[in-house]
Coordinates of C-alpha atoms in Angstrom, one line a residue:
Chain A
M1 CA -18.5 -10.2 7.5
F2 CA -15.3 -7.8 7.2
G3 CA -12.8 -6.5 4.9
Y4 CA -12.3 -4.0 2.1
I5 CA -12.6 -5.2 -1.6
R6 CA -16.2 -5.7 -2.2
P7 CA -18.1 -5.7 -5.4
L8 CA -20.4 -2.7 -6.0
R9 CA -24.1 -3.8 -5.9
R10 CA -25.5 -3.0 -9.8
Y11 CA -22.4 -5.7 -11.2
S12 CA -22.5 -9.0 -12.1
E13 CA -19.6 -9.2 -10.3
N14 CA -21.4 -8.8 -7.4
Y15 CA -23.3 -12.4 -7.8
L16 CA -20.1 -13.8 -8.6
F17 CA -18.4 -12.6 -5.6
R18 CA -21.4 -13.8 -3.3
A19 CA -21.1 -17.6 -4.8
Q20 CA -17.5 -17.6 -4.1
Y21 CA -17.9 -16.1 -0.5
C22 CA -20.3 -18.6 0.3
G23 CA -18.2 -21.2 -1.3
L24 CA -15.8 -20.6 0.5
C25 CA -18.0 -19.8 3.9
K26 CA -19.3 -23.5 3.7
Y27 CA -16.0 -25.1 3.0
F28 CA -14.9 -23.2 6.1
G29 CA -17.7 -24.6 8.5
T30 CA -17.1 -28.2 7.3
Q31 CA -13.0 -28.2 7.8
Y32 CA -12.8 -25.9 10.9
G33 CA -16.3 -26.0 12.7
Q34 CA -19.1 -23.4 12.3
F35 CA -17.2 -20.9 14.4
S36 CA -14.7 -20.5 11.8
R37 CA -17.3 -19.3 9.5
F38 CA -17.5 -15.7 11.3
F39 CA -13.9 -14.8 10.4
L40 CA -13.8 -15.3 6.4
S41 CA -13.1 -12.0 5.2
Y42 CA -13.8 -10.3 1.7
D43 CA -10.4 -9.9 1.3
I44 CA -9.7 -13.7 1.5
T45 CA -12.4 -14.7 -0.6
F46 CA -11.0 -11.8 -3.3
L47 CA -7.8 -13.6 -3.1
A48 CA -9.5 -16.8 -3.9
L49 CA -11.5 -15.3 -6.5
M50 CA -7.9 -14.5 -8.3
I51 CA -6.4 -17.2 -8.1
S52 CA -9.6 -19.4 -9.6
A53 CA -9.0 -17.2 -12.3
L54 CA -5.6 -17.6 -12.5
S55 CA -5.9 -21.5 -12.5
E56 CA -8.8 -21.8 -14.9
E57 CA -9.3 -25.0 -12.9
P58 CA -13.2 -26.2 -13.7
F59 CA -15.6 -25.7 -11.3
E60 CA -19.4 -26.6 -10.5
W61 CA -22.2 -23.8 -9.2
Q62 CA -24.4 -25.5 -6.7
Y63 CA -28.0 -23.9 -5.2
E64 CA -27.8 -24.5 -1.4
H65 CA -29.3 -23.6 1.9
C66 CA -27.1 -22.2 4.9
V67 CA -27.4 -21.2 8.4
A68 CA -28.1 -17.5 7.5
H69 CA -30.5 -18.0 4.5
W70 CA -33.6 -20.2 5.5
F71 CA -35.6 -19.5 2.8
S72 CA -34.0 -19.3 -0.5
K73 CA -31.2 -21.0 -1.9
R74 CA -28.1 -19.3 -2.7
R75 CA -25.7 -20.2 -5.4
I76 CA -22.2 -21.4 -4.2
K77 CA -19.0 -22.1 -6.3
H78 CA -18.0 -26.0 -5.5
P79 CA -15.0 -26.1 -3.7
T80 CA -11.8 -26.7 -5.6
S81 CA -8.0 -27.4 -4.8
V82 CA -8.1 -23.3 -5.0
E83 CA -10.3 -23.2 -1.8
E84 CA -8.4 -25.7 -0.1
A85 CA -5.1 -23.7 -0.5
V86 CA -7.1 -20.8 0.3
S87 CA -8.3 -21.9 3.7
D88 CA -4.9 -22.9 5.0
V89 CA -3.5 -19.4 4.3
F90 CA -6.9 -18.1 6.6
V91 CA -5.8 -20.1 9.2
V92 CA -2.6 -18.3 9.1
L93 CA -4.0 -15.0 8.8
L94 CA -6.6 -15.8 11.6
G95 CA -3.6 -16.6 13.9
Y96 CA -2.2 -13.4 13.0
K97 CA -5.4 -11.3 13.8
L98 CA -6.0 -13.1 16.6
R99 CA -2.6 -12.3 18.1
D100 CA -2.8 -8.6 17.3
E101 CA -6.0 -8.9 19.3
I102 CA -4.9 -10.1 22.3
I103 CA -1.9 -7.9 22.8
D104 CA -4.7 -4.5 21.5
S105 CA -7.6 -5.7 23.6
E106 CA -8.7 -5.8 26.9
G107 CA -11.0 -8.1 29.0
I108 CA -13.6 -10.1 27.7
R109 CA -12.6 -9.4 24.1
S110 CA -9.1 -10.6 24.3
F111 CA -10.0 -13.8 26.9
F112 CA -12.1 -14.8 23.7
A113 CA -9.4 -14.2 21.2
K114 CA -7.4 -16.2 22.9
R115 CA -9.3 -18.9 23.8
I116 CA -10.0 -18.6 19.9
H117 CA -6.4 -18.9 19.5
N118 CA -5.8 -21.7 21.3
Y119 CA -8.7 -23.4 19.5
Q120 CA -7.3 -22.6 16.2
L121 CA -4.2 -24.4 16.9
K122 CA -6.6 -27.4 16.1
W123 CA -7.1 -26.2 12.7
K124 CA -3.9 -26.5 11.3
G125 CA -3.0 -28.8 8.8
D126 CA 0.6 -29.4 7.8
F127 CA 1.1 -27.0 4.9
S128 CA -0.3 -24.0 7.2
K129 CA 1.9 -25.4 9.6
E130 CA 4.9 -25.2 7.3
L131 CA 3.7 -21.2 6.3
E132 CA 3.6 -20.3 9.7
K133 CA 7.5 -21.3 10.3
K134 CA 8.4 -19.4 6.8
L135 CA 6.2 -16.4 8.2
K136 CA 7.6 -16.5 12.0
S137 CA 9.9 -14.0 11.4
S138 CA 8.1 -11.6 9.2
F139 CA 5.2 -11.9 11.7
E140 CA 8.3 -11.1 14.8
E141 CA 9.1 -8.2 12.6
L142 CA 5.7 -7.0 12.5
M143 CA 5.0 -7.0 16.2
E144 CA 8.4 -5.6 16.7
I145 CA 7.9 -2.5 14.6
E146 CA 4.2 -2.1 16.6
M147 CA 6.2 -2.5 19.9
N148 CA 8.9 0.0 19.1
K149 CA 6.0 2.5 17.6
T150 CA 7.9 2.8 14.5
P151 CA 6.6 6.4 12.8
D152 CA 7.1 5.3 8.8
P153 CA 3.9 3.9 7.5
D154 CA 6.0 2.3 4.6
S155 CA 8.0 -0.3 7.3
A156 CA 4.7 -2.1 8.7
S157 CA 2.8 -2.0 5.6
N158 CA 5.5 -3.4 3.4
L159 CA 5.8 -6.0 5.6
F160 CA 2.5 -6.8 5.6
G161 CA 2.6 -6.8 1.7
S162 CA 5.7 -9.5 1.7
I163 CA 3.6 -11.5 4.3
M164 CA 1.0 -11.8 2.0
K165 CA 3.1 -12.3 -1.1
T166 CA 4.9 -15.0 0.2
L167 CA 1.3 -16.4 1.1
T168 CA 0.0 -15.9 -2.4
G169 CA 3.9 -17.4 -3.7
E170 CA 3.2 -20.6 -1.6
V171 CA -0.8 -20.9 -2.7
L172 CA 0.7 -20.7 -6.2
M173 CA 2.9 -23.2 -6.1
R174 CA 1.0 -26.0 -4.5
L175 CA -1.4 -25.4 -6.9
E176 CA 1.6 -26.0 -9.3
L177 CA 0.8 -22.8 -11.5
V178 CA 3.2 -20.6 -12.9
V179 CA 4.1 -18.2 -10.3
D180 CA 3.8 -14.9 -12.4
E181 CA 6.1 -12.2 -10.9
D182 CA 3.8 -9.6 -11.4
F183 CA 0.4 -11.5 -10.0
L184 CA 2.7 -11.6 -6.8
K185 CA 3.9 -8.0 -6.8
F186 CA 0.4 -7.5 -7.2
S187 CA -0.7 -9.4 -4.3
E188 CA 2.3 -7.5 -2.1
L189 CA 0.5 -4.1 -2.8
L190 CA -2.9 -6.0 -2.2
G191 CA -1.4 -6.0 1.2
K192 CA -0.2 -2.4 1.4
W193 CA -3.6 -1.4 0.5
I194 CA -5.4 -3.6 2.9
Y195 CA -2.9 -2.5 5.8
L196 CA -3.1 1.2 5.0
M197 CA -7.1 0.8 4.8
D198 CA -7.1 -0.5 8.3
A199 CA -4.6 2.4 9.6
F200 CA -7.0 5.2 7.9
E201 CA -10.1 3.4 9.4
D202 CA -9.2 2.9 12.9
L203 CA -7.7 6.3 13.1
E204 CA -10.0 7.8 15.6
K205 CA -10.2 4.3 18.1
D206 CA -6.0 4.5 18.0
I207 CA -5.5 8.1 19.1
K208 CA -8.5 7.5 22.1
K209 CA -7.1 4.2 23.1
W210 CA -3.3 5.2 22.1
H211 CA -2.8 2.0 20.2
Y212 CA 0.0 1.5 17.7
N213 CA -1.1 3.4 14.4
P214 CA 1.8 4.6 11.9
L215 CA -0.3 7.3 10.6
I216 CA -0.6 8.6 13.8
F217 CA 3.4 8.2 14.8
S218 CA 4.3 9.9 11.8
N219 CA 2.4 13.0 12.4
K220 CA 3.0 13.4 16.3
E221 CA 3.3 17.0 16.4
L222 CA -0.4 17.3 15.5
L223 CA -1.3 15.4 18.5
L224 CA 1.1 17.8 20.4
E225 CA -0.2 20.7 19.3
E226 CA -4.0 19.8 19.0
D227 CA -6.8 18.3 21.8
D228 CA -9.5 17.7 19.7
N229 CA -9.4 14.2 18.4
A230 CA -11.9 14.9 15.2
V231 CA -9.9 17.5 13.9
I232 CA -6.6 15.5 14.5
V233 CA -8.1 12.7 12.6
K234 CA -9.2 15.2 9.4
Q235 CA -6.0 16.8 9.0
I236 CA -3.9 13.2 9.6
T237 CA -6.1 11.7 6.6
E238 CA -5.6 15.1 4.3
L239 CA -2.0 15.0 5.1
E240 CA -1.6 11.0 4.3
K241 CA -4.5 10.6 1.8
W242 CA -2.2 10.6 -1.3
R243 CA -0.2 7.4 0.3
L244 CA -3.6 5.0 -0.3
H245 CA -4.4 7.1 -3.7
L246 CA -0.8 6.1 -4.7
V247 CA -0.8 2.5 -3.5
V248 CA -4.2 1.7 -5.5
D249 CA -2.2 3.1 -8.8
H250 CA 0.8 1.1 -8.3
M251 CA -1.2 -2.1 -7.7
R252 CA -3.4 -1.2 -10.9
E253 CA -0.3 -1.1 -12.7
Y254 CA 0.9 -4.9 -11.9
Y255 CA -2.8 -5.3 -12.7
D256 CA -2.8 -4.6 -16.3
R257 CA 0.5 -6.6 -17.0
F258 CA -1.6 -9.9 -16.0
F259 CA -5.0 -9.4 -16.5
K260 CA -5.1 -10.9 -19.9
R261 CA -3.6 -13.6 -18.7
L262 CA -7.0 -14.3 -16.1
G263 CA -9.4 -17.3 -17.4
H264 CA -13.0 -16.8 -16.4
F265 CA -14.2 -13.8 -14.1
S266 CA -12.0 -11.8 -15.9
I267 CA -14.8 -8.9 -16.4
E268 CA -16.0 -9.6 -12.6
I269 CA -12.5 -8.9 -11.3
N270 CA -11.6 -6.1 -13.5
G271 CA -14.9 -4.3 -12.3
I272 CA -13.6 -4.6 -8.5
I273 CA -10.3 -3.5 -9.7
H274 CA -11.0 -0.4 -11.6
E275 CA -14.3 1.0 -9.6
A276 CA -14.9 -1.1 -6.3
I277 CA -11.4 -0.5 -4.6
P278 CA -11.3 3.0 -5.7
V279 CA -14.8 3.3 -4.1
M280 CA -14.0 1.7 -1.0
T281 CA -10.8 3.6 -0.8
D282 CA -12.4 7.1 -1.1
K283 CA -15.3 5.6 1.5
V284 CA -12.7 5.2 4.0
L285 CA -10.8 8.6 3.4
G286 CA -14.6 10.0 4.0
N287 CA -14.7 11.5 0.4
S288 CA -17.8 9.7 -0.7
C289 CA -20.4 8.9 1.5
K290 CA -22.6 8.4 -1.4
S291 CA -20.7 5.9 -2.0
D292 CA -22.0 3.6 0.8
G293 CA -25.1 2.6 -0.7
N294 CA -23.3 0.9 -3.6
A295 CA -21.0 -1.3 -1.4
E296 CA -22.6 -4.9 -1.2
K297 CA -24.5 -5.5 1.9
D298 CA -23.4 -9.3 2.0
G299 CA -24.8 -12.0 3.7
Chain B
M1 CA 16.6 9.4 7.1
I2 CA 12.8 9.0 7.2
N3 CA 11.4 13.1 7.4
D4 CA 12.8 16.1 5.3
P5 CA 15.3 18.0 7.9
Y6 CA 14.0 21.2 6.6
K7 CA 10.2 20.5 7.3
V8 CA 11.2 19.0 10.6
L9 CA 12.9 22.0 11.8
G10 CA 10.6 24.7 10.0
V11 CA 13.4 26.6 7.9
E12 CA 14.0 27.1 4.3
P13 CA 16.7 25.1 2.3
G14 CA 19.8 27.1 1.8
A15 CA 19.4 29.0 5.7
S16 CA 22.3 29.9 7.4
K17 CA 23.8 28.4 10.5
K18 CA 22.6 31.2 12.6
E19 CA 18.7 30.3 11.3
I20 CA 19.1 26.7 11.4
K21 CA 19.8 27.1 15.2
A22 CA 17.4 29.5 15.9
A23 CA 15.2 26.8 14.7
Y24 CA 16.6 24.2 16.6
N25 CA 16.0 25.9 19.9
K26 CA 12.4 27.2 18.8
M27 CA 11.4 23.9 18.5
V28 CA 13.2 22.7 21.8
K29 CA 11.1 24.8 23.5
K30 CA 7.6 23.7 21.6
Y31 CA 7.8 20.0 21.9
H32 CA 10.2 19.0 24.9
P33 CA 9.0 16.1 27.0
D34 CA 9.1 18.2 30.4
Y35 CA 6.1 20.3 28.8
Y36 CA 3.9 17.2 28.5
K37 CA 2.2 15.4 31.9
E38 CA 0.6 12.8 30.4
K39 CA 2.9 9.6 29.8
H40 CA 2.1 8.8 26.0
M41 CA 2.2 12.4 25.3
K42 CA 5.8 12.6 27.3
E43 CA 6.8 9.5 25.2
L44 CA 5.6 11.1 21.8
A45 CA 7.2 14.3 22.6
E46 CA 10.4 12.2 23.0
Q47 CA 10.0 10.6 19.9
K48 CA 9.6 14.4 18.6
M49 CA 12.6 15.7 19.9
K50 CA 14.6 12.5 18.4
E51 CA 13.5 13.6 15.1
I52 CA 14.4 17.2 15.9
N53 CA 18.2 16.1 17.4
E54 CA 18.5 14.0 14.1
A55 CA 17.7 16.6 11.5
Y56 CA 19.2 19.2 13.5
D57 CA 22.2 17.2 13.3
Y58 CA 22.2 16.4 9.3
L59 CA 22.2 19.8 8.5
L60 CA 24.5 20.8 10.1
D61 CA 26.6 17.9 9.3
N62 CA 25.8 18.8 5.6
H63 CA 25.9 22.6 5.9
Q64 CA 28.9 23.7 3.4
H65 CA 26.9 21.9 0.6
Y66 CA 23.2 23.9 1.2
T67 CA 24.0 27.1 2.5
K68 CA 23.6 31.0 1.5
D69 CA 27.1 31.0 3.4
T70 CA 28.9 29.0 0.1
G71 CA 26.6 30.3 -2.1
N72 CA 23.3 28.1 -2.7
S73 CA 21.8 25.2 -2.9
K74 CA 22.8 24.6 -6.6
A75 CA 26.4 24.1 -5.2
A76 CA 25.4 20.5 -4.7
N77 CA 23.8 20.1 -8.1
E78 CA 27.1 21.5 -9.7
G79 CA 29.3 18.6 -8.0
H80 CA 28.7 16.5 -10.6
R81 CA 31.7 17.6 -12.1
E82 CA 33.6 18.9 -9.8
N83 CA 34.0 15.4 -8.1
G84 CA 35.0 14.0 -11.5
G85 CA 32.9 11.0 -10.4
Y86 CA 30.9 10.6 -13.9
T87 CA 27.8 8.6 -13.5
D88 CA 25.6 7.2 -16.5
F89 CA 22.5 8.7 -15.5
N90 CA 21.0 7.6 -18.9
H91 CA 21.6 3.9 -18.1
I92 CA 19.9 4.1 -15.1
R93 CA 16.9 6.0 -17.0
R94 CA 16.7 3.0 -19.3
L95 CA 17.0 0.3 -16.6
I96 CA 14.1 2.2 -14.5
Q97 CA 11.6 2.1 -18.0
A98 CA 12.4 -1.6 -18.2
G99 CA 11.3 -2.0 -14.7
R100 CA 14.5 -2.9 -13.4
F101 CA 14.7 -1.1 -10.3
A102 CA 17.2 -3.4 -8.0
E103 CA 20.0 -2.8 -10.5
A104 CA 19.3 1.3 -10.8
R105 CA 19.5 1.7 -7.2
Q106 CA 22.5 -0.4 -6.6
L107 CA 24.2 1.7 -9.6
L108 CA 22.6 5.3 -8.1
M109 CA 23.9 4.0 -4.6
Q110 CA 27.2 3.6 -6.0
A111 CA 27.0 7.5 -7.5
K112 CA 29.5 9.9 -5.8
I113 CA 27.0 12.5 -7.3
R114 CA 24.1 13.3 -5.7
N115 CA 23.0 16.2 -7.2
A116 CA 18.8 16.6 -8.5
E117 CA 18.7 14.5 -11.1
W118 CA 20.2 12.0 -8.8
S119 CA 17.7 12.7 -6.2
Y120 CA 14.6 12.4 -9.3
L121 CA 15.7 8.9 -10.2
M122 CA 16.1 7.5 -6.5
G123 CA 12.9 8.9 -5.9
V124 CA 11.2 7.4 -8.9
V125 CA 13.2 3.9 -7.7
E126 CA 11.9 3.9 -4.4
I127 CA 8.3 4.7 -4.7
S128 CA 8.3 1.8 -7.4
H129 CA 9.9 -0.1 -4.6
G130 CA 6.6 0.7 -2.2
N131 CA 9.1 3.3 0.0
Y132 CA 6.5 6.0 -0.8
T133 CA 7.8 8.2 2.3
E134 CA 11.6 8.2 0.9
G135 CA 10.8 8.5 -2.6
R136 CA 8.6 11.6 -1.9
R137 CA 11.4 13.2 0.4
L138 CA 13.8 12.6 -2.5
L139 CA 10.9 14.0 -5.3
E140 CA 11.0 17.0 -3.0
Q141 CA 14.4 17.3 -2.6
A142 CA 14.7 16.9 -6.6
V143 CA 12.1 19.9 -7.1
R144 CA 14.2 22.3 -4.6
L145 CA 17.4 21.6 -5.9
D146 CA 16.3 22.2 -9.3
P147 CA 13.0 24.1 -9.2
A148 CA 13.2 25.1 -13.1
N149 CA 12.7 21.3 -13.9
E150 CA 9.5 20.4 -15.1
E151 CA 10.0 16.5 -15.3
Y152 CA 10.9 16.8 -11.5
Q153 CA 7.7 18.9 -11.0
K154 CA 5.6 16.9 -12.8
A155 CA 6.8 12.9 -10.8
Y156 CA 6.1 15.0 -7.6
Q157 CA 2.4 16.3 -8.2
Q158 CA 1.7 12.8 -9.3
T159 CA 2.9 11.1 -6.6
M160 CA 0.9 13.6 -4.6
G161 CA -2.4 13.0 -6.6
G162 CA -1.5 9.3 -6.9
T163 CA -1.4 9.3 -10.6
F164 CA 2.4 8.5 -10.4
F165 CA 2.2 4.9 -12.4
S166 CA -0.9 5.8 -14.4
R167 CA 0.7 8.7 -16.0
R168 CA 4.2 6.6 -16.8
A169 CA 2.6 4.2 -18.1
G170 CA 0.2 6.3 -20.4
H171 CA 3.3 7.9 -21.1
A172 CA 5.4 5.1 -22.3
R173 CA 2.6 3.6 -24.6
T174 CA 1.2 6.8 -25.9
D175 CA 3.9 7.6 -28.9
A176 CA 3.7 4.0 -30.5
E177 CA 0.5 3.2 -30.1
T178 CA -1.1 6.5 -30.6
C179 CA 0.8 6.8 -34.3
C180 CA -0.3 2.8 -35.0
Q181 CA -3.9 3.7 -34.0
V182 CA -4.1 7.0 -36.2
C183 CA -2.5 4.9 -39.2
T184 CA -5.1 2.0 -38.7
T185 CA -7.9 4.4 -38.6
L186 CA -6.9 6.1 -41.8
W187 CA -6.2 3.1 -43.6
C188 CA -9.7 1.5 -42.6
L189 CA -11.5 5.0 -43.5
D190 CA -9.7 4.9 -46.8
C191 CA -10.9 1.5 -47.5
C192 CA -14.6 2.0 -46.5
C193 CA -14.5 5.1 -48.9
E194 CA -13.3 3.0 -51.9
C195 CA -15.7 0.2 -51.1
S196 CA -18.5 2.9 -51.4
G197 CA -17.0 4.4 -54.8
G198 CA -15.4 7.5 -53.4
D199 CA -11.5 8.1 -52.0
F200 CA -10.2 9.2 -48.9
I201 CA -6.7 9.2 -49.4
S202 CA -6.0 10.0 -53.4
C203 CA -2.4 9.1 -53.2
C204 CA -3.4 5.4 -52.0

């Protein structure tokens, strides 16, 4: 289980989020095989939760056992057309992640990524294939940015954001929902935030392994002057943290415009946006280590 | 240009040609790729040198606008009327307030005048488009061109503090909403007092 958007432990949204997570996880298992369940992220779960709230499609709760929970039954959100559409998006994003892994990693990790990538081709439905075609140029552009080691963090993060926006727009259209521009802009900023969170979290690893990270290349003088990696990470975080705080603020601006249109789950989503996301941002920036305990350890 | 050329060369705005050249030479000595043995570091130093050369060329090309030799950086600010290219910045402000950033950007791109207000407005547009690096650079430029302007300083501080959007939204709400809230509260208080036999506002 990975991803950045997790509810805080003390809130009711914890239960709802878990039910959505388990519902998606089970659905992936039935659709794409048990192995696919390892790749479900919290971020995709959150996207499904938001689209469910916008669609107001009726659904049912179910109580079921699963591989990870043998003894007690877990409450799950019974899959609807939202989960079907989101799972197609998931396959496209997974393809990108695997390609990234094949390029970045070496040895056994790269070998497994290649195997899963080839196997993953069998999972794709028509909708996923269409989506991938539409996004082909964007993914290629993203890879080019990474190959050229473009120093501006906005180039790569904005592009990843626009990919998220396209994916969300396609899901809304497939579900025949009103394409809400504010929600689309929000999803674009969410993608930007996820990309930057990843860049901040991987700073030390990327310096060590010399992988592309725009935060490193936009502060290259620090690398040229300083030898201690820990000091470099600290300095880059200090210089660049404004960017992450600004994107959270930017996201909230658009969220405030459409949150009244959310049907069910609005209280829970509100808690995630206004409290969990800032806590996770601070956690990644290393400002609030104490908040670690609050983040849900789902599973 | 992604980075602020002054920052890249480490010179003060309005530096003379001599100072720019001296700073350039110092930077070349510090970051020349030949000083680095490792392949990755060499590559990084090459990128840094490219940035330094771009900043040096930019500052020399635009020297007459920003130097001590021709007065000071305000020269660019006052170019507004000298060039005769009038730009309705108030109209652009209204577009920005209405969230019509693409139109605002188009008009700003057409403007011949690139003064402090232009930099500020363009900075706001770029940040709203998600181009934070460029937006920050433009806001810095606005503050540099007109250091006494509180609006530009506030926008820059809010960008760096991550409150740029919430403060702006709060600002837009305050006047109308606060007024309504005060009136409603007073009316409610008056009604309550009258129901219990008293009077809070005697004239109504």
